[in-house]
């Protein structure tokens, strides 16, 4: 190996394993629940949005599951290497899209759905447990031995046993498709190889682990070590605790600690979606902004414990979009973005809000303020007010953010701060 080649290799290795969350990392979810139905293909459509995303300071874009899937949205994958059968577009179109993002300095995050998998055909007993990998060889061509022995698949009122003979499941059961045995060394190796292929051949830079609570955090740690992504985030969506009034309890410390413990058990380099902050925030903006201060005087979500490993968001393809499983109050979405784009953590912007709701300009004003002032995942927060109708906080003593219906903030904003942006029940000031 020549010295030039060796130095190039070292540079590639360094940039691959170096965490990318030190600066103002801003994630963008580049699809919604209906994107797979886009005429002409979603990849071909999304490529036209890259200049606007780049101008708004987006650093990472989360793309949908890329493989063949029994469900058009991609979350029931089968032939993992077969990217041409995706409803979002072809393998060539995906690579073209990723290259276009890279040309603007934006990294691409693949939605990795590996908890479960749909079979290609039935075995001799009529059970769906024969898998095809999507290649001429036997990579990912599995059978019942790669399915958890305690797997149960449900379809409506029908419950079936997929005939799995592998190890017991290490996490939550998915029900919709056979749960894969991630303790199986062949499974571990071949999934790691596939993910590394997504990096080297397709161009992905990182991962979003779908339904990551479906297998133990040790498994996530293993795949993180085997693939060394530049960025990774896990979906650990568990319910908050609720009171008799059907509202979230004010104290969600146990919920956020569960997220933090998952991150630690998964090796510490992966991040997690901050479902705690989402749940508290969407309750708080309904006239209960006092929720945004915990008993120690800090943010009550995961960003109050492990901000550098917390990915904050307002909505995604599950909670919002056309699924509406847990939507943020639609008339207060911008208050949500003011909070996550000025506070610690790694903020994630949803496609629908940015493009379809006409909020691009308002959100972009906030991203520019974040970038201009160097607000990052580890920034500090000093909460100045947390009343039912007013929340005010200083972040890194560089900016002050306000949300809530109360207009008068009194003397909470010093004269050394100048209004940077404002809108319906929100304002942000910058230090001059």
Coordinates of C-alpha atoms in Angstrom, one line a residue:
X1 CA 0.0 0.0 0.0
X2 CA 1.5 3.4 -1.1
X3 CA 1.6 6.3 1.3
X4 CA -1.1 8.2 -0.6
X5 CA -3.4 5.2 -0.5
X6 CA -2.6 4.6 3.2
X7 CA -3.4 8.3 4.1
X8 CA -6.6 8.2 2.1
X9 CA -7.6 5.0 4.0
X10 CA -6.8 6.7 7.4
X11 CA -8.9 9.7 6.4
X12 CA -11.9 7.5 5.4
X13 CA -11.6 5.5 8.6
X14 CA -11.4 8.6 10.7
X15 CA -14.4 10.3 9.1
X16 CA -16.4 7.1 9.2
X17 CA -16.1 6.5 13.0
X18 CA -15.9 10.1 14.2
X19 CA -19.1 11.1 15.9
X20 CA -20.9 13.8 13.9
X21 CA -23.0 15.2 16.7
X22 CA -20.4 17.7 18.1
X23 CA -21.6 20.6 15.9
X24 CA -25.1 21.8 15.1
X25 CA -26.4 18.5 13.8
X26 CA -29.9 18.8 12.3
X27 CA -31.7 15.7 11.1
X28 CA -34.4 15.8 8.5
X29 CA -36.9 13.0 7.9
X30 CA -37.1 12.9 4.2
X31 CA -40.4 11.1 3.7
X32 CA -43.9 10.5 5.2
X33 CA -46.3 7.5 5.3
X34 CA -47.6 8.2 1.8
X35 CA -44.2 8.8 0.0
X36 CA -44.1 5.3 -1.5
X37 CA -47.1 6.2 -3.6
X38 CA -45.5 9.1 -5.3
X39 CA -45.9 9.0 -9.1
X40 CA -42.5 8.8 -10.7
X41 CA -40.8 7.5 -7.5
X42 CA -40.0 9.3 -4.2
X43 CA -36.2 9.3 -4.8
X44 CA -36.7 11.1 -8.1
X45 CA -39.0 13.6 -6.4
X46 CA -37.0 14.2 -3.2
X47 CA -33.8 15.0 -5.2
X48 CA -35.4 18.3 -6.2
X49 CA -35.6 19.4 -2.6
X50 CA -31.9 19.1 -1.8
X51 CA -31.0 22.8 -2.5
X52 CA -33.7 24.0 -0.1
X53 CA -32.6 21.5 2.6
X54 CA -29.0 22.5 2.2
X55 CA -29.8 26.2 2.4
X56 CA -31.7 25.5 5.7
X57 CA -28.6 23.9 7.3
X58 CA -29.7 20.3 7.3
X59 CA -26.8 18.0 8.0
X60 CA -28.4 14.6 7.9
X61 CA -31.4 13.2 6.0
X62 CA -33.3 10.1 7.1
X63 CA -34.4 8.1 4.1
X64 CA -37.1 5.3 4.1
X65 CA -36.4 1.6 4.2
X66 CA -34.6 0.8 0.9
X67 CA -35.4 -2.9 0.4
X68 CA -38.2 -5.0 -1.2
X69 CA -41.1 -5.2 1.2
X70 CA -44.5 -6.8 1.5
X71 CA -45.8 -3.4 2.6
X72 CA -45.2 -0.5 0.3
X73 CA -43.9 1.7 3.0
X74 CA -40.9 -0.6 3.5
X75 CA -41.4 -1.8 7.1
X76 CA -42.1 -5.4 6.2
X77 CA -38.8 -6.2 4.4
X78 CA -38.0 -9.5 2.7
X79 CA -35.3 -9.5 0.1
X80 CA -32.9 -7.1 1.8
X81 CA -30.4 -6.9 -1.1
X82 CA -33.2 -6.2 -3.6
X83 CA -33.4 -2.4 -3.7
X84 CA -34.9 -2.4 -7.2
X85 CA -38.2 -3.7 -5.9
X86 CA -38.7 -0.8 -3.4
X87 CA -41.8 1.3 -4.0
X88 CA -39.6 4.4 -3.5
X89 CA -37.5 3.9 -6.6
X90 CA -34.6 1.8 -7.9
X91 CA -31.2 1.1 -6.6
X92 CA -29.7 3.5 -9.2
X93 CA -32.1 6.2 -8.4
X94 CA -31.3 5.8 -4.7
X95 CA -27.6 6.1 -5.3
X96 CA -28.1 9.1 -7.5
X97 CA -30.1 10.7 -4.7
X98 CA -27.5 9.9 -2.0
X99 CA -24.7 11.3 -4.3
X100 CA -26.7 14.5 -4.7
X101 CA -27.1 14.9 -1.0
X102 CA -23.4 14.2 -0.5
X103 CA -22.5 16.9 -3.0
X104 CA -24.2 19.4 -0.6
X105 CA -22.4 17.9 2.4
X106 CA -25.6 16.2 3.7
X107 CA -25.2 12.7 5.1
X108 CA -27.8 10.0 4.5
X109 CA -29.3 7.7 7.2
X110 CA -30.9 4.4 6.2
X111 CA -34.0 3.1 8.0
X112 CA -32.8 -0.3 9.1
X113 CA -35.7 -2.7 9.7
X114 CA -34.1 -5.9 11.1
X115 CA -36.2 -6.9 14.1
X116 CA -38.5 -8.9 11.8
X117 CA -38.6 -10.1 8.2
X118 CA -41.2 -11.4 5.7
X119 CA -40.6 -14.8 4.1
X120 CA -40.4 -15.5 0.4
X121 CA -42.3 -18.8 0.5
X122 CA -43.7 -21.5 2.8
X123 CA -42.0 -24.6 4.1
X124 CA -43.4 -28.1 3.6
X125 CA -45.8 -27.6 6.5
X126 CA -47.2 -24.4 5.0
X127 CA -45.5 -22.0 7.3
X128 CA -44.0 -18.8 6.0
X129 CA -40.3 -19.1 7.1
X130 CA -38.2 -19.5 3.9
X131 CA -36.3 -16.3 3.2
X132 CA -34.5 -15.0 0.1
X133 CA -31.8 -12.4 0.3
X134 CA -32.1 -11.0 -3.1
X135 CA -28.8 -12.2 -4.5
X136 CA -27.7 -15.1 -6.7
X137 CA -25.9 -16.7 -3.8
X138 CA -27.2 -17.7 -0.4
X139 CA -26.6 -14.5 1.5
X140 CA -29.6 -13.9 3.8
X141 CA -31.3 -17.1 2.5
X142 CA -32.6 -18.2 5.9
X143 CA -35.1 -20.8 7.2
X144 CA -36.9 -21.5 10.5
X145 CA -33.6 -21.8 12.4
X146 CA -33.2 -18.0 12.1
X147 CA -36.6 -17.2 13.6
X148 CA -37.1 -16.9 17.4
X149 CA -38.5 -20.1 18.9
X150 CA -41.2 -18.1 20.8
X151 CA -42.3 -16.0 17.7
X152 CA -46.0 -15.6 17.2
X153 CA -47.4 -13.8 14.1
X154 CA -50.8 -12.3 14.2
X155 CA -53.0 -11.2 11.3
X156 CA -56.4 -9.8 12.5
X157 CA -57.9 -12.5 14.7
X158 CA -55.6 -15.2 13.4
X159 CA -52.5 -16.2 15.3
X160 CA -49.9 -18.4 13.7
X161 CA -46.6 -20.0 14.7
X162 CA -43.9 -19.5 12.1
X163 CA -42.1 -22.6 13.2
X164 CA -39.0 -20.8 14.5
X165 CA -36.4 -23.0 16.1
X166 CA -33.9 -20.3 17.1
X167 CA -33.2 -18.7 20.4
X168 CA -35.9 -17.0 22.5
X169 CA -36.6 -13.4 21.5
X170 CA -34.4 -10.9 23.4
X171 CA -37.0 -8.1 23.1
X172 CA -40.6 -7.2 22.4
X173 CA -42.6 -9.3 20.0
X174 CA -43.6 -7.5 16.7
X175 CA -46.5 -9.8 15.8
X176 CA -46.8 -8.7 12.2
X177 CA -43.9 -10.8 10.8
X178 CA -41.4 -13.4 12.1
X179 CA -39.1 -12.1 14.7
X180 CA -35.5 -12.8 13.7
X181 CA -33.1 -14.5 16.1
X182 CA -30.3 -12.0 16.5
X183 CA -28.3 -14.3 18.8
X184 CA -27.7 -16.5 15.7
X185 CA -24.2 -15.9 14.5
X186 CA -25.1 -16.3 10.9
X187 CA -27.8 -13.7 11.3
X188 CA -25.4 -11.3 13.0
X189 CA -22.7 -11.7 10.3
X190 CA -25.0 -11.5 7.3
X191 CA -27.0 -8.5 8.5
X192 CA -23.7 -6.8 9.4
X193 CA -22.4 -7.5 5.9
X194 CA -25.6 -6.2 4.3
X195 CA -25.4 -2.9 6.3
X196 CA -21.8 -2.5 5.4
X197 CA -22.8 -3.0 1.8
X198 CA -25.4 -0.2 2.2
X199 CA -22.5 2.0 3.2
X200 CA -19.8 1.0 0.7
X201 CA -22.0 0.2 -2.4
X202 CA -25.1 2.5 -1.9
X203 CA -23.5 5.3 0.0
X204 CA -25.4 5.4 3.3
X205 CA -23.6 7.1 6.2
X206 CA -25.7 6.0 9.2
X207 CA -28.7 4.1 10.6
X208 CA -32.1 4.6 12.0
X209 CA -32.9 1.4 13.9
X210 CA -36.6 0.7 13.5
X211 CA -38.4 -1.0 16.5
X212 CA -35.1 -1.3 18.3
X213 CA -36.9 -2.5 21.5
X214 CA -37.6 -5.7 19.6
X215 CA -34.2 -7.0 20.4
X216 CA -31.8 -6.4 23.3
X217 CA -29.5 -3.3 23.3
X218 CA -26.6 -5.7 23.3
X219 CA -27.6 -6.6 19.7
X220 CA -27.7 -2.9 18.7
X221 CA -24.2 -2.6 20.3
X222 CA -23.0 -5.5 18.2
X223 CA -24.3 -4.0 14.9
X224 CA -22.9 -0.6 15.8
X225 CA -19.5 -2.2 16.3
X226 CA -19.7 -4.2 13.2
X227 CA -20.7 -1.4 10.9
X228 CA -19.4 1.8 12.6
X229 CA -21.8 4.3 11.3
X230 CA -21.1 8.0 11.4
X231 CA -24.6 8.5 13.0
X232 CA -27.2 6.2 14.4
X233 CA -30.5 6.6 16.2
X234 CA -32.8 4.0 17.7
X235 CA -36.6 3.9 18.0
X236 CA -37.5 3.0 21.5
X237 CA -41.1 4.0 21.7
X238 CA -42.7 3.1 25.0
X239 CA -45.8 4.7 26.5
X240 CA -45.4 7.5 29.0
X241 CA -47.1 7.2 32.3
X242 CA -50.6 8.7 32.5
X243 CA -52.9 9.9 35.2
X244 CA -56.6 9.3 35.7
X245 CA -57.3 12.4 33.6
X246 CA -55.7 10.7 30.6
X247 CA -52.9 13.3 30.6
X248 CA -49.3 12.4 30.9
X249 CA -48.1 12.6 34.5
X250 CA -45.8 15.5 35.3
X251 CA -43.0 13.3 36.4
X252 CA -41.7 11.2 33.5
X253 CA -38.3 10.6 35.0
X254 CA -38.6 6.8 34.7
X255 CA -39.5 7.1 31.0
X256 CA -36.5 9.2 30.1
X257 CA -34.2 7.0 32.2
X258 CA -35.3 4.0 30.3
X259 CA -34.1 5.7 27.1
X260 CA -30.8 6.7 28.7
X261 CA -30.2 3.2 30.0
X262 CA -30.9 1.7 26.5
X263 CA -28.3 4.1 25.0
X264 CA -25.7 3.0 27.7
X265 CA -26.5 -0.7 27.2
X266 CA -26.2 -0.2 23.4
X267 CA -22.6 1.0 23.8
X268 CA -23.1 4.8 24.3
X269 CA -22.4 5.9 20.7
X270 CA -25.9 5.4 19.4
X271 CA -28.6 8.0 20.0
X272 CA -32.3 7.5 20.8
X273 CA -35.5 9.4 19.7
X274 CA -36.5 11.5 22.7
X275 CA -40.1 10.3 23.0
X276 CA -40.2 11.7 26.5
X277 CA -39.6 15.2 25.4
X278 CA -42.2 14.8 22.6
X279 CA -44.9 13.6 25.0
X280 CA -44.2 16.2 27.6
X281 CA -43.9 19.0 25.0
X282 CA -47.2 18.3 23.2
X283 CA -49.0 18.3 26.5
X284 CA -47.2 21.4 27.7
X285 CA -48.2 23.6 24.8
X286 CA -51.9 23.0 25.7
X287 CA -51.7 25.7 28.4
X288 CA -49.5 23.6 30.8
X289 CA -46.0 25.0 30.0
X290 CA -45.0 24.4 33.6
X291 CA -44.4 20.8 32.5
X292 CA -41.2 21.9 30.8
X293 CA -39.2 22.2 34.0
X294 CA -38.3 19.1 36.0
X295 CA -37.8 18.9 39.8
X296 CA -34.1 19.8 39.3
X297 CA -34.9 22.9 37.3
X298 CA -33.9 21.5 33.9
X299 CA -35.5 20.1 30.8
X300 CA -37.8 17.1 31.8
X301 CA -37.1 14.9 28.8
X302 CA -34.1 12.8 27.8
X303 CA -32.3 16.0 26.9
X304 CA -32.2 16.7 30.6
X305 CA -30.2 13.6 31.2
X306 CA -28.2 12.7 28.1
X307 CA -28.7 15.5 25.6
X308 CA -25.9 14.4 23.2
X309 CA -27.7 11.1 22.7
X310 CA -31.2 12.5 22.4
X311 CA -32.9 13.1 19.1
X312 CA -35.8 15.5 19.6
X313 CA -38.7 15.7 17.2
X314 CA -42.2 17.1 16.9
X315 CA -43.8 14.3 14.7
X316 CA -42.8 11.6 12.3
X317 CA -44.4 9.2 9.8
X318 CA -46.0 7.2 12.7
X319 CA -47.1 9.8 15.1
X320 CA -48.2 12.3 12.5
X321 CA -48.6 12.0 8.7
X322 CA -51.7 10.1 7.7
X323 CA -51.3 7.6 10.6
X324 CA -51.8 10.2 13.4
X325 CA -50.9 7.7 16.1
X326 CA -49.7 10.4 18.5
X327 CA -49.8 13.8 16.8
X328 CA -48.6 17.1 18.1
X329 CA -51.3 19.7 18.4
X330 CA -51.5 21.0 14.8
X331 CA -52.0 24.6 15.7
X332 CA -49.0 24.6 18.0
X333 CA -46.4 22.8 15.8
X334 CA -44.2 25.9 15.5
X335 CA -43.9 26.2 19.3
X336 CA -42.7 22.6 19.2
X337 CA -40.0 23.5 16.7
X338 CA -39.0 26.6 18.6
X339 CA -38.3 24.3 21.6
X340 CA -36.4 21.6 19.8
X341 CA -34.4 23.9 17.5
X342 CA -33.2 26.1 20.3
X343 CA -32.6 23.5 23.0
X344 CA -30.0 20.8 23.5
X345 CA -30.3 17.4 21.8
X346 CA -30.2 16.6 18.1
X347 CA -33.4 18.1 16.5
X348 CA -35.2 16.3 13.7
X349 CA -37.5 18.1 11.3
X350 CA -40.4 16.3 9.7
X351 CA -41.0 16.5 5.9
X352 CA -44.7 17.3 6.1
X353 CA -44.2 20.3 8.4
X354 CA -41.3 21.7 6.3
X355 CA -42.8 21.4 2.9
X356 CA -46.5 20.5 3.0
X357 CA -47.6 22.7 5.9
X358 CA -45.9 25.8 4.5
X359 CA -43.5 26.2 7.5
X360 CA -40.2 26.1 5.6
X361 CA -39.4 29.7 6.2
X362 CA -40.2 29.8 9.9
X363 CA -38.4 26.5 10.5
X364 CA -35.4 27.7 8.5
X365 CA -35.2 30.9 10.5
X366 CA -34.8 28.7 13.6
X367 CA -32.2 26.5 12.1
X368 CA -30.1 29.5 11.1
X369 CA -30.3 30.9 14.6
X370 CA -29.2 27.5 15.9
X371 CA -26.3 27.3 13.6
X372 CA -25.3 31.0 13.8
X373 CA -25.0 30.7 17.6
X374 CA -23.4 27.3 17.7
X375 CA -26.2 25.7 19.6
X376 CA -25.5 22.0 19.8
X377 CA -26.6 18.7 21.4
X378 CA -24.7 19.5 24.6
X379 CA -25.7 23.1 25.0
X380 CA -26.8 24.3 28.4
X381 CA -30.3 25.5 29.4
X382 CA -31.3 28.0 32.0
X383 CA -35.0 28.1 32.4
X384 CA -36.2 31.7 33.2
X385 CA -39.9 31.0 33.4
X386 CA -42.2 27.9 33.3
X387 CA -45.7 29.1 33.9
X388 CA -48.8 27.6 32.4
X389 CA -48.9 30.3 29.7
X390 CA -45.2 31.2 29.4
X391 CA -42.0 29.3 29.0
X392 CA -38.7 31.2 28.6
X393 CA -35.2 29.7 28.6
X394 CA -31.7 30.9 27.8
X395 CA -29.5 28.5 25.9
X396 CA -25.7 28.8 26.2
X397 CA -26.5 32.4 27.3
X398 CA -26.5 33.2 23.6
X399 CA -30.1 33.0 22.7
X400 CA -33.4 33.2 24.6
X401 CA -36.5 31.3 23.5
X402 CA -40.1 32.0 24.4
X403 CA -43.2 30.0 23.8
X404 CA -46.7 30.4 25.2
X405 CA -49.7 32.7 24.8
X406 CA -48.5 35.4 27.3
X407 CA -47.0 38.2 25.3
X408 CA -45.3 40.2 28.1
X409 CA -42.1 38.6 29.2
X410 CA -41.3 41.4 31.7
X411 CA -37.6 41.9 32.3
X412 CA -36.7 38.3 31.5
X413 CA -35.0 39.3 28.2
X414 CA -32.0 41.7 28.8
X415 CA -31.5 44.7 26.6
X416 CA -28.4 43.1 25.3
X417 CA -30.6 40.6 23.4
X418 CA -32.3 41.5 20.1
X419 CA -35.3 39.8 18.6
X420 CA -34.2 37.4 15.9
X421 CA -37.5 35.8 14.9
X422 CA -41.1 35.6 16.1
X423 CA -44.5 34.1 15.2
X424 CA -47.7 32.9 16.7
X425 CA -47.0 32.6 20.4
X426 CA -43.3 32.3 20.1
X427 CA -40.1 34.5 19.9
X428 CA -36.4 34.0 19.9
X429 CA -33.8 36.6 20.8
X430 CA -30.0 36.6 20.1
X431 CA -27.3 38.2 22.2
X432 CA -25.7 41.2 20.5

